[in-house]
Structure formats: structure tokens, C-alpha cells
Steps between C-alpha positions, in 0.01 A plus 500: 500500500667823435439603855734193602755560276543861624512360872758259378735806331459719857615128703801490288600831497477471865646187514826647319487827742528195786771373367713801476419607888609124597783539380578788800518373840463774748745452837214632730305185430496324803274208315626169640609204226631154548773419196556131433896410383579213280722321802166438674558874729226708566510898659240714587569886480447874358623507164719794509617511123409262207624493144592224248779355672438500838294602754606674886264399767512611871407214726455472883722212574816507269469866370539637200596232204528505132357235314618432128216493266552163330502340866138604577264260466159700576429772679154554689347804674403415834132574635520677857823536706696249711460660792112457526474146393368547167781350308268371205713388183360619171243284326458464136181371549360798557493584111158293514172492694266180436443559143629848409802699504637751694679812343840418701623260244767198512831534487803400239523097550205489701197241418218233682318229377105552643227237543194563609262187554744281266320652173657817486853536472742810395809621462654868525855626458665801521704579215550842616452682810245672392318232209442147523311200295317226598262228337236272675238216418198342655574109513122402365700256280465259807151475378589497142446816441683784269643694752547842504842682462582882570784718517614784686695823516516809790705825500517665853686817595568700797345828555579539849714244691317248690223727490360484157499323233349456137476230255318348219534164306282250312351168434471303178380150474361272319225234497330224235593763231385775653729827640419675839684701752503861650682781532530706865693815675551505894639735772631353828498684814699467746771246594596142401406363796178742596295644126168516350528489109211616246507398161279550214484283188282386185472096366466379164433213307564488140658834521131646600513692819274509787408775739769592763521278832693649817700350748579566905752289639680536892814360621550514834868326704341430836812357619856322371344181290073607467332722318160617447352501151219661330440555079133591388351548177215718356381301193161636327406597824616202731708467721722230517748477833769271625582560840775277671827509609864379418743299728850477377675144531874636468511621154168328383169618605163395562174706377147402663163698547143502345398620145181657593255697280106591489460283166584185779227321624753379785713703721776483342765237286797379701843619304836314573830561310827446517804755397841347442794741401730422199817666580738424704529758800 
């Protein structure tokens, strides 16, 4: 316990030292972005300077514009360059694999509603760009059933752009009286759209904790609207593995693959879930 709660000082003092080099936008960045205006516009660019109340950005088509800062709408980093045909919009999806998290977070105003097999259903929002909440149930109450209820929280930093990132968070739930949940750290290599994450954590149940489980998880854009999915876990010993994919239906997506493990006397359980966003774009 007081191993996590030193991990969770280091993640916000580097989530502060984050914030502080945001702030500084660096005019050799030739990073491309697509800004989205309040009248419905759209440009994609350099951003040349950025402060509070506007931003400069150097496009190919109409030049160099300023855009007010209360007329942006969003603004999204763009995977790959237009000139090779890799235009691929950001994805908030990409905070979660099939059942864990990755350490690049959702953003302020972001959140999805996920169901997996009707039964399990949650909910995750960003209330920061860097922490967000959620809650979820398992619908056993369709067999009159208590169902269980759990809650969630996840701080994720930066500790190099797009190329690493940490996090931790939490679960706390509750069932027929009883209190269970766990507690976890992660580091995410790589990008958004191309990252293997590996976590460590501990469960409990009635506030007793049980030895440490590990997770591997893989996220991998194979082109504009699929990805490939993997996210393991070492429990006691055995490995448990979902391996998939994800096909995006505009802004909602759908998750499919096989829950597979040696405890299985079959090959594997068919998974199928649906991810619908709660924000508007």
C-alpha cells in the first residue's frame, strides 16, 4: 500500500511538470493538428504559436490564420501526415483495451458508455485531461439477482510525448454487503494508436489484500477505422488473455475476440461489446 501511494506522489509531480512544459509550444514543431471552429470550419496545420487567446497555425491551403480561442471547438493531433495517406483522426477510444486501461488517459468532456455481452456496462469521463471517473454494474438483476456496483478513478501523465506514459487508478465496488476492488499502476509505451502497456496491481475484498496480479495489454491501428487488440493477465499463476480487435462505426466502436485461458476446458469464450461516446465531437 505504501508502495502505491509513493508511485501516486512521483505521477503527480510529473503530472504538474507536464503541465508547465504544455504550456510552451515550440515553432519547430512541425506536428500536424486539425482545429474544429464553432461555425462548423475545420483547418489542418503547424501550430506556430498558442496561448490563451488564440492560437497561429500555418496551413497548406489558406496560410497562416489566427483563430480566437473561444471559437475553437476541439483540437486533435493528427496520426501520420497528409501527404502519405495516413490521415487518421484521433480516437478517444484508445484510453481502453477490452477490460483495462491504458496510461494515455481521456480527455476534458470526453466519456463512452461500454457493454460487453449486455451484462456489463460502464461509464468513464474525463474530468480532467489527465484524471477521469467512471462507475459500472453487471445486470444479473435480469435474473433477480443483487447486482454488483463499482466505481472508478485513473490519473495518467505524460513522461514523454506520445512515447510514454504512466498512470494509476482504482476500483471500489460493492456486492450483497460485501466491499471489493483493486488498486493498479501502468506505463504505456509508445503511441495512441501503436503501444504495449504493463500494469501491476493488488485486489481486495473486505479491505484484505491479495497477492499482486500483472497485466500486458497491445494496441495496435492497422489502418483508419480497425484495430488490433490484446490485454492479458497473470493471476496466481494463470494466464488469462483476450485477443480481438476493434472496428470503429464513426464515433462508436465495436470490440470482438476470444477470452482464452489454460483454466478453459474450451478454446476460448467469444467476447462482443459495444463502445458508444458521450460527448459531442
Amino acid at each position: 500500500m505504501k508502495s502505491f501511494l509513493h508511485c501516486l506522489i512521483i505521477l503527480l509531480s510529473l503530472q504538474s511538470y507536464s503541465c508547465l512544459a504544455q504550456n510552451v509550444t515550440s515553432e519547430s514543431d512541425t506536428t500536424l493538428y486539425q482545429v474544429f471552429t464553432k461555425d462548423g470550419n475545420s483547418y489542418i496545420g503547424t501550430i506556430v504559436e498558442r496561448n490563451e487567446e488564440y492560437i497561429v497555425l500555418a496551413t497548406k491551403s489558406i496560410g497562416t490564420i489566427t483563430i480566437p480561442a473561444d471559437q475553437i471547438k476541439e483540437i486533435n493531433k493528427i496520426i501520420g501526415s497528409i501527404t502519405d495517406s495516413r490521415n487518421w483522426p484521433y480516437n478517444f477510444q484508445t484510453a481502453n483495451y477490452f477490460a483495462s486501461a491504458s496510461a494515455y488517459g481521456l480527455k476534458k468532456g470526453e466519456g463512452f458508455y461500454q457493454n460487453t455481452w449486455i451484462f456489463f456496462n460502464n461509464f468513464s469521463y474525463g474530468v480532467t485531461d489527465n484524471f477521469s471517473i467512471g462507475a459500472g454494474v453487471l445486470a444479473t438483476f435480469f435474473f433477480a439477482a443483487e447486482a454488483p456496483v463499482w466505481f472508478t478513478a485513473r490519473l495518467t501523465t505524460p513522461v514523454v510525448e506520445d512515447k510514454l506514459n504512466v498512470g494509476a487508478g482504482g476500483v471500489y465496488g460493492t456486492l450483497a454487503g460485501e466491499t471489493f476492488g483493486f488498486l493498479y499502476g501502468m506505463s504505456t509505451i509508445g503511441s495512441r494508436d501503436a503501444n504495449l502497456t504493463i500494469g501491476a496491481g493488488s485486489g481486495f475484498v473486505n479491505g484484505d489484500f491479495s497477492d499482486l496480479f500483472m497485466t500486458f495489454a497491445g494496441n495496435l491501428r492497422a489502418s483508419r477505422n480497425f484495430y488490433l487488440l490484446l490485454d492479458a493477465y497473470v493471476v496466481e499463476n494463470t494466464l488469462f488473455a483476450f485477443i480481438g480487435g476493434r472496428s470503429m462505426l464513426g464515433r462508436a466502436s465495436l470490440e470482438y475476440g476470444l477470452l482464452t485461458s489454460s483454466e478453459f476446458n474450451v478454446a476460448g469464450i467469444p467476447i462482443l461489446g459495444l463502445t458508444l461516446p458521450l460527448h459531442k465531437k
